[in-house]
mmCIF file of C-alpha atoms in Angstrom:
data_model
loop_
_atom_site.group_PDB
_atom_site.id
_atom_site.type_symbol
_atom_site.label_atom_id
_atom_site.label_comp_id
_atom_site.label_asym_id
_atom_site.label_seq_id
_atom_site.Cartn_x
_atom_site.Cartn_y
_atom_site.Cartn_z
ATOM 1 C CA MET O 23 46.104 0.780 25.237
ATOM 2 C CA THR O 24 45.716 3.598 27.746
ATOM 3 C CA SER O 25 44.173 5.871 25.126
ATOM 4 C CA ILE O 26 41.611 3.119 24.152
ATOM 5 C CA LEU O 27 40.621 2.587 27.731
ATOM 6 C CA LEU O 28 40.309 6.309 28.266
ATOM 7 C CA SER O 29 38.114 6.681 25.132
ATOM 8 C CA MET O 30 35.882 3.865 26.354
ATOM 9 C CA LEU O 31 35.628 5.480 29.768
ATOM 10 C CA VAL O 32 34.674 8.842 28.259
ATOM 11 C CA LEU O 33 32.041 7.228 26.020
ATOM 12 C CA GLY O 34 30.621 5.381 28.983
ATOM 13 C CA VAL O 35 30.376 8.528 31.066
ATOM 14 C CA LEU O 36 28.776 10.463 28.192
ATOM 15 C CA GLY O 37 26.343 7.621 27.650
ATOM 16 C CA GLY O 38 25.382 7.685 31.309
ATOM 17 C CA ILE O 39 24.942 11.497 31.288
ATOM 18 C CA PHE O 40 22.739 11.455 28.091
ATOM 19 C CA GLY O 41 20.750 8.496 29.428
ATOM 20 C CA GLY O 42 20.058 10.375 32.615
ATOM 21 C CA LEU O 43 19.049 13.501 30.720
ATOM 22 C CA LEU O 44 16.673 11.551 28.586
ATOM 23 C CA ALA O 45 15.162 9.887 31.636
ATOM 24 C CA PHE O 46 14.774 13.229 33.296
ATOM 25 C CA ALA O 47 13.165 14.804 30.148
ATOM 26 C CA SER O 48 10.721 11.886 29.856
ATOM 27 C CA GLU O 49 9.565 12.587 33.367
ATOM 28 C CA ILE O 50 9.251 16.267 32.882
ATOM 29 C CA PHE O 51 7.422 16.068 29.552
ATOM 30 C CA HIS O 52 5.310 12.966 30.371
ATOM 31 C CA VAL O 53 1.710 13.342 29.442
ATOM 32 C CA ASP O 54 -0.861 11.042 31.076
ATOM 33 C CA VAL O 55 -3.062 9.228 28.631
ATOM 34 C CA ASP O 56 -6.676 8.640 29.425
ATOM 35 C CA PRO O 57 -7.112 4.860 30.083
ATOM 36 C CA LYS O 58 -10.268 4.961 27.887
ATOM 37 C CA GLN O 59 -8.242 6.485 25.048
ATOM 38 C CA ALA O 60 -5.762 3.606 25.232
ATOM 39 C CA ALA O 61 -8.538 1.052 25.396
ATOM 40 C CA VAL O 62 -10.326 2.530 22.361
ATOM 41 C CA ARG O 63 -7.107 2.659 20.388
ATOM 42 C CA GLU O 64 -6.585 -1.015 21.215
ATOM 43 C CA VAL O 65 -9.842 -2.186 19.596
ATOM 44 C CA LEU O 66 -9.605 0.021 16.511
ATOM 45 C CA ALA O 67 -8.789 -1.625 13.123
ATOM 46 C CA GLY O 68 -5.348 0.046 13.043
ATOM 47 C CA ALA O 69 -5.498 0.962 9.363
ATOM 48 C CA ASN O 70 -4.762 4.644 9.989
ATOM 49 C CA CYS O 71 -6.865 5.207 6.832
ATOM 50 C CA GLY O 72 -8.320 8.561 7.898
ATOM 51 C CA GLY O 73 -11.852 7.414 7.035
ATOM 52 C CA CYS O 74 -13.027 8.526 10.487
ATOM 53 C CA GLY O 75 -12.124 12.139 9.654
ATOM 54 C CA TYR O 76 -9.343 12.214 12.245
ATOM 55 C CA PRO O 77 -5.533 12.059 11.835
ATOM 56 C CA GLY O 78 -5.190 8.319 12.160
ATOM 57 C CA CYS O 79 -6.307 5.907 14.854
ATOM 58 C CA ASP O 80 -4.615 7.761 17.678
ATOM 59 C CA GLY O 81 -6.375 10.987 16.802
ATOM 60 C CA TYR O 82 -9.761 9.256 16.549
ATOM 61 C CA ALA O 83 -9.205 7.385 19.897
ATOM 62 C CA ALA O 84 -8.322 10.701 21.627
ATOM 63 C CA ALA O 85 -11.439 12.371 20.217
ATOM 64 C CA VAL O 86 -13.673 9.503 21.390
ATOM 65 C CA ALA O 87 -12.205 9.515 24.880
ATOM 66 C CA LYS O 88 -12.903 13.235 25.144
ATOM 67 C CA GLY O 89 -16.479 12.743 24.002
ATOM 68 C CA GLU O 90 -15.832 14.752 20.804
ATOM 69 C CA ALA O 91 -16.449 11.910 18.349
ATOM 70 C CA PRO O 92 -19.057 9.208 17.957
ATOM 71 C CA CYS O 93 -18.257 5.501 18.583
ATOM 72 C CA ASN O 94 -19.057 4.387 15.058
ATOM 73 C CA ARG O 95 -16.548 6.310 12.956
ATOM 74 C CA CYS O 96 -13.987 3.499 12.439
ATOM 75 C CA VAL O 97 -15.096 2.517 8.960
ATOM 76 C CA ALA O 98 -12.349 -0.126 8.602
ATOM 77 C CA GLY O 99 -13.572 -1.900 11.745
ATOM 78 C CA GLY O 100 -17.254 -1.620 10.941
ATOM 79 C CA ALA O 101 -20.127 -2.471 13.274
ATOM 80 C CA GLU O 102 -18.106 -4.917 15.429
ATOM 81 C CA THR O 103 -15.480 -2.261 16.270
ATOM 82 C CA ALA O 104 -18.198 0.310 16.871
ATOM 83 C CA ALA O 105 -19.811 -1.992 19.448
ATOM 84 C CA LYS O 106 -16.548 -2.511 21.231
ATOM 85 C CA VAL O 107 -15.825 1.244 21.337
ATOM 86 C CA ALA O 108 -19.321 1.933 22.660
ATOM 87 C CA GLU O 109 -18.828 -0.728 25.403
ATOM 88 C CA ILE O 110 -15.597 0.966 26.520
ATOM 89 C CA MET O 111 -17.269 4.415 26.608
ATOM 90 C CA GLY O 112 -20.424 3.154 28.253
ATOM 91 C CA ALA O 113 -22.512 4.458 25.456
ATOM 92 C CA SER O 114 -24.950 3.254 22.871
ATOM 93 C CA VAL O 115 -24.080 3.232 19.195
ATOM 94 C CA ASP O 116 -26.339 4.207 16.471
ATOM 95 C CA ALA O 117 -26.318 1.860 13.496
ATOM 96 C CA ALA O 118 -24.853 3.687 10.550
ATOM 97 C CA GLU O 119 -25.122 2.272 7.070
ATOM 98 C CA LYS O 120 -21.814 1.325 5.585
ATOM 99 C CA MET O 121 -20.644 3.441 2.667
ATOM 100 C CA VAL O 122 -18.695 2.083 -0.281
ATOM 101 C CA ALA O 123 -16.846 3.724 -3.149
ATOM 102 C CA PHE O 124 -18.323 4.073 -6.579
ATOM 103 C CA VAL O 125 -16.680 5.285 -9.816
ATOM 104 C CA PRO O 126 -19.403 6.754 -12.109
ATOM 105 C CA CYS O 127 -17.650 6.230 -15.442
ATOM 106 C CA SER O 128 -18.067 3.655 -18.120
ATOM 107 C CA GLY O 129 -15.542 5.209 -20.490
ATOM 108 C CA SER O 130 -13.377 2.075 -20.973
ATOM 109 C CA ALA O 131 -11.045 1.413 -23.926
ATOM 110 C CA GLY O 132 -12.945 1.104 -27.162
ATOM 111 C CA VAL O 133 -15.909 3.021 -25.720
ATOM 112 C CA ALA O 134 -14.502 6.480 -24.838
ATOM 113 C CA GLU O 135 -12.797 8.501 -27.560
ATOM 114 C CA MET O 136 -9.233 9.290 -26.771
ATOM 115 C CA ARG O 137 -7.546 12.695 -27.013
ATOM 116 C CA PHE O 138 -4.043 11.260 -26.951
ATOM 117 C CA ASN O 139 -2.183 8.144 -25.953
ATOM 118 C CA TYR O 140 -0.383 8.896 -22.715
ATOM 119 C CA THR O 141 2.946 7.053 -22.083
ATOM 120 C CA GLY O 142 4.338 9.070 -19.179
ATOM 121 C CA PRO O 143 4.378 8.262 -15.453
ATOM 122 C CA GLN O 144 1.447 6.049 -14.452
ATOM 123 C CA ASP O 145 -0.190 8.776 -12.377
ATOM 124 C CA CYS O 146 -3.587 10.404 -13.018
ATOM 125 C CA GLN O 147 -2.343 13.873 -11.880
ATOM 126 C CA ALA O 148 0.721 13.615 -14.107
ATOM 127 C CA ALA O 149 -1.477 12.780 -17.070
ATOM 128 C CA MET O 150 -3.663 15.837 -16.376
ATOM 129 C CA LEU O 151 -0.610 18.077 -16.190
ATOM 130 C CA PHE O 152 0.597 16.640 -19.442
ATOM 131 C CA GLY O 153 -2.476 16.953 -21.560
ATOM 132 C CA GLY O 154 -5.055 19.047 -19.777
ATOM 133 C CA LYS O 155 -8.155 17.700 -18.056
ATOM 134 C CA SER O 156 -8.054 14.201 -19.374
ATOM 135 C CA ASN O 157 -6.459 11.717 -21.756
ATOM 136 C CA LYS O 158 -9.966 11.035 -22.995
ATOM 137 C CA LEU O 159 -12.187 13.371 -25.059
ATOM 138 C CA CYS O 160 -14.745 13.294 -22.134
ATOM 139 C CA THR O 161 -13.229 15.664 -19.589
ATOM 140 C CA PHE O 162 -15.257 14.078 -16.866
ATOM 141 C CA ALA O 163 -13.964 10.549 -17.502
ATOM 142 C CA CYS O 164 -11.854 8.383 -15.221
ATOM 143 C CA ILE O 165 -8.228 8.718 -16.440
ATOM 144 C CA GLY O 166 -7.546 5.154 -15.272
ATOM 145 C CA LEU O 167 -3.929 5.291 -14.231
ATOM 146 C CA GLY O 168 -4.477 4.009 -10.674
ATOM 147 C CA ASN O 169 -4.035 6.782 -8.129
ATOM 148 C CA CYS O 170 -7.053 5.356 -6.327
ATOM 149 C CA VAL O 171 -5.703 1.865 -6.507
ATOM 150 C CA ASN O 172 -2.460 2.950 -4.898
ATOM 151 C CA ALA O 173 -4.277 4.848 -2.181
ATOM 152 C CA CYS O 174 -6.569 1.995 -1.227
ATOM 153 C CA GLN O 175 -5.204 -0.035 1.710
ATOM 154 C CA PHE O 176 -7.743 -2.809 1.344
ATOM 155 C CA GLY O 177 -7.242 -3.960 -2.154
ATOM 156 C CA ALA O 178 -10.766 -2.825 -3.132
ATOM 157 C CA MET O 179 -9.792 -0.862 -6.254
ATOM 158 C CA HIS O 180 -8.479 -2.050 -9.609
ATOM 159 C CA ILE O 181 -8.209 -0.729 -13.180
ATOM 160 C CA GLU O 182 -10.267 -2.478 -15.798
ATOM 161 C CA ASN O 183 -9.864 -1.452 -19.503
ATOM 162 C CA GLY O 184 -8.829 2.042 -18.464
ATOM 163 C CA VAL O 185 -11.467 2.679 -15.826
ATOM 164 C CA ALA O 186 -11.284 2.288 -11.988
ATOM 165 C CA LYS O 187 -13.561 -0.391 -10.598
ATOM 166 C CA VAL O 188 -14.522 -1.090 -6.980
ATOM 167 C CA ASP O 189 -14.739 -4.455 -5.254
ATOM 168 C CA ARG O 190 -17.573 -3.659 -2.942
ATOM 169 C CA SER O 191 -16.927 -6.737 -0.795
ATOM 170 C CA LYS O 192 -13.508 -5.346 0.157
ATOM 171 C CA CYS O 193 -14.321 -1.627 0.353
ATOM 172 C CA VAL O 194 -14.599 -0.164 3.898
ATOM 173 C CA GLY O 195 -15.688 3.272 2.769
ATOM 174 C CA CYS O 196 -12.608 5.067 4.152
ATOM 175 C CA GLY O 197 -12.687 7.597 1.284
ATOM 176 C CA ALA O 198 -8.976 7.444 0.477
ATOM 177 C CA CYS O 199 -9.814 6.925 -3.234
ATOM 178 C CA VAL O 200 -12.175 9.952 -3.138
ATOM 179 C CA ASP O 201 -9.395 12.167 -1.732
ATOM 180 C CA VAL O 202 -6.734 11.227 -4.317
ATOM 181 C CA CYS O 203 -8.872 11.320 -7.494
ATOM 182 C CA PRO O 204 -7.775 14.481 -9.372
ATOM 183 C CA LYS O 205 -11.014 14.422 -11.336
ATOM 184 C CA ASN O 206 -13.191 14.292 -8.201
ATOM 185 C CA ILE O 207 -15.460 11.693 -9.716
ATOM 186 C CA VAL O 208 -15.169 8.887 -7.105
ATOM 187 C CA LYS O 209 -18.046 8.937 -4.701
ATOM 188 C CA LEU O 210 -19.155 7.242 -1.487
ATOM 189 C CA ILE O 211 -22.601 5.784 -1.710
ATOM 190 C CA PRO O 212 -24.666 3.602 0.736
ATOM 191 C CA GLU O 213 -23.739 -0.097 0.331
ATOM 192 C CA SER O 214 -27.395 -0.935 -0.050
ATOM 193 C CA GLN O 215 -27.691 1.245 -3.165
ATOM 194 C CA LYS O 216 -27.352 -1.076 -6.153
ATOM 195 C CA ILE O 217 -28.741 1.084 -9.013
ATOM 196 C CA MET O 218 -26.509 3.954 -10.149
ATOM 197 C CA PRO O 219 -25.809 5.820 -13.419
ATOM 198 C CA ALA O 220 -22.232 4.931 -14.318
ATOM 199 C CA CYS O 221 -21.345 8.264 -15.948
ATOM 200 C CA SER O 222 -20.190 11.707 -14.931
ATOM 201 C CA ASN O 223 -20.481 13.595 -18.250
ATOM 202 C CA LYS O 224 -22.317 16.920 -17.898
ATOM 203 C CA ASP O 225 -22.129 17.912 -21.551
ATOM 204 C CA LYS O 226 -25.214 18.215 -23.768
ATOM 205 C CA GLY O 227 -26.415 14.996 -25.353
ATOM 206 C CA ALA O 228 -25.033 15.611 -28.882
ATOM 207 C CA ALA O 229 -21.600 16.427 -27.543
ATOM 208 C CA ALA O 230 -21.635 13.457 -25.066
ATOM 209 C CA MET O 231 -22.498 11.034 -27.872
ATOM 210 C CA LYS O 232 -19.355 12.067 -29.775
ATOM 211 C CA MET O 233 -17.152 11.481 -26.721
ATOM 212 C CA CYS O 234 -18.425 8.090 -25.521
ATOM 213 C CA SER O 235 -20.692 5.517 -27.068
ATOM 214 C CA VAL O 236 -22.364 4.771 -23.747
ATOM 215 C CA GLY O 237 -22.346 8.104 -21.854
ATOM 216 C CA CYS O 238 -25.480 9.648 -20.361
ATOM 217 C CA ILE O 239 -27.167 12.075 -22.799
ATOM 218 C CA GLY O 240 -29.625 13.613 -20.375
ATOM 219 C CA CYS O 241 -32.617 12.489 -22.320
ATOM 220 C CA MET O 242 -34.743 12.444 -19.074
ATOM 221 C CA LYS O 243 -36.467 9.206 -19.905
ATOM 222 C CA CYS O 244 -35.362 7.673 -16.604
ATOM 223 C CA GLN O 245 -36.586 10.686 -14.742
ATOM 224 C CA ARG O 246 -40.002 10.589 -16.405
ATOM 225 C CA GLU O 247 -40.525 6.872 -15.850
ATOM 226 C CA CYS O 248 -39.124 6.411 -12.316
ATOM 227 C CA PRO O 249 -42.066 5.306 -10.188
ATOM 228 C CA SER O 250 -40.648 6.651 -6.991
ATOM 229 C CA GLY O 251 -39.448 10.030 -8.273
ATOM 230 C CA ALA O 252 -35.885 9.175 -7.249
ATOM 231 C CA ILE O 253 -34.169 10.388 -10.469
ATOM 232 C CA THR O 254 -33.484 13.960 -11.545
ATOM 233 C CA VAL O 255 -31.487 15.073 -14.540
ATOM 234 C CA LYS O 256 -29.194 17.990 -13.651
ATOM 235 C CA GLU O 257 -26.671 19.405 -16.071
ATOM 236 C CA PHE O 258 -27.619 16.784 -18.632
ATOM 237 C CA LEU O 259 -26.770 13.976 -16.190
ATOM 238 C CA ALA O 260 -29.051 11.511 -14.438
ATOM 239 C CA GLN O 261 -28.753 11.440 -10.618
ATOM 240 C CA ILE O 262 -30.364 9.035 -8.238
ATOM 241 C CA ASP O 263 -31.482 9.891 -4.727
ATOM 242 C CA PRO O 264 -30.742 6.724 -2.626
ATOM 243 C CA ALA O 265 -33.255 7.841 -0.028
ATOM 244 C CA LYS O 266 -36.071 7.635 -2.529
ATOM 245 C CA CYS O 267 -34.863 4.807 -4.792
ATOM 246 C CA THR O 268 -36.670 1.493 -4.381
ATOM 247 C CA GLN O 269 -34.130 -0.223 -6.674
ATOM 248 C CA CYS O 270 -36.876 -1.603 -8.898
ATOM 249 C CA GLY O 271 -34.499 -1.374 -11.842
ATOM 250 C CA HIS O 272 -36.963 0.167 -14.242
ATOM 251 C CA CYS O 273 -34.628 3.004 -15.057
ATOM 252 C CA ALA O 274 -31.914 0.621 -16.185
ATOM 253 C CA GLU O 275 -34.461 -1.072 -18.403
ATOM 254 C CA VAL O 276 -35.608 2.138 -20.151
ATOM 255 C CA CYS O 277 -32.243 3.866 -20.454
ATOM 256 C CA PRO O 278 -31.462 4.039 -24.189
ATOM 257 C CA ARG O 279 -27.783 4.228 -23.451
ATOM 258 C CA HIS O 280 -27.798 1.359 -20.949
ATOM 259 C CA ILE O 281 -25.646 3.551 -18.624
ATOM 260 C CA ILE O 282 -27.750 2.914 -15.524
ATOM 261 C CA THR O 283 -26.251 -0.162 -14.013
ATOM 262 C CA THR O 284 -26.805 -2.698 -11.235
ATOM 263 C CA LEU O 285 -23.824 -2.812 -8.884
ATOM 264 C CA LYS O 286 -22.491 -6.086 -7.553
#
């Protein structure tokens, strides 16, 4: 009994000593936090998605409080959060158009020719390591194993017939899907842009036709007929400049491959 009481006494004393040391250390190493930083952190979306370009919400809040970052970088919070941050900082906030993810690929099952049937880990990077650039004959195509889906914290990505698709109503434009895509084909585009070529193939037309029955062949018909001069064909691939596009839809009508699509 004496030994038990002694052990308890020793543990109690040690606990008191360590507690005191921790309290002392917390005072010595205490760093004052700018009240504005704490206030900004409080109104942020809290997704820690990195879409602001800073290491999480804490990093962004600190940068805003120091005047090193604008008030409208919280993509998950959108305009409402930007207004709150601006109010805290006593600043005005410029309206920035929301960006959303877009996967320029239409190489779904039955459309894109396959190089091999991959049955390994359901990971795009693993599939590339297993069989080269892609499981599809088109080396620019979406692999479709869901790295972007797993990275999206907002449920805005899903796989449909072997190709990643974006639910624009859920996308906040954080760019997590862009960062994890090993093919680097996922892009961020203005939410208002509705007309886009859903293809990334940069091979010559004859080669592209053998790889995918709907891929862009760089025929330049869209470029010639665009009334606003918003389309250029580079490396055998149609590209649309959102700043010039009036979204008339004429390019989608004249495209012989029907690869220029209207986004929903």
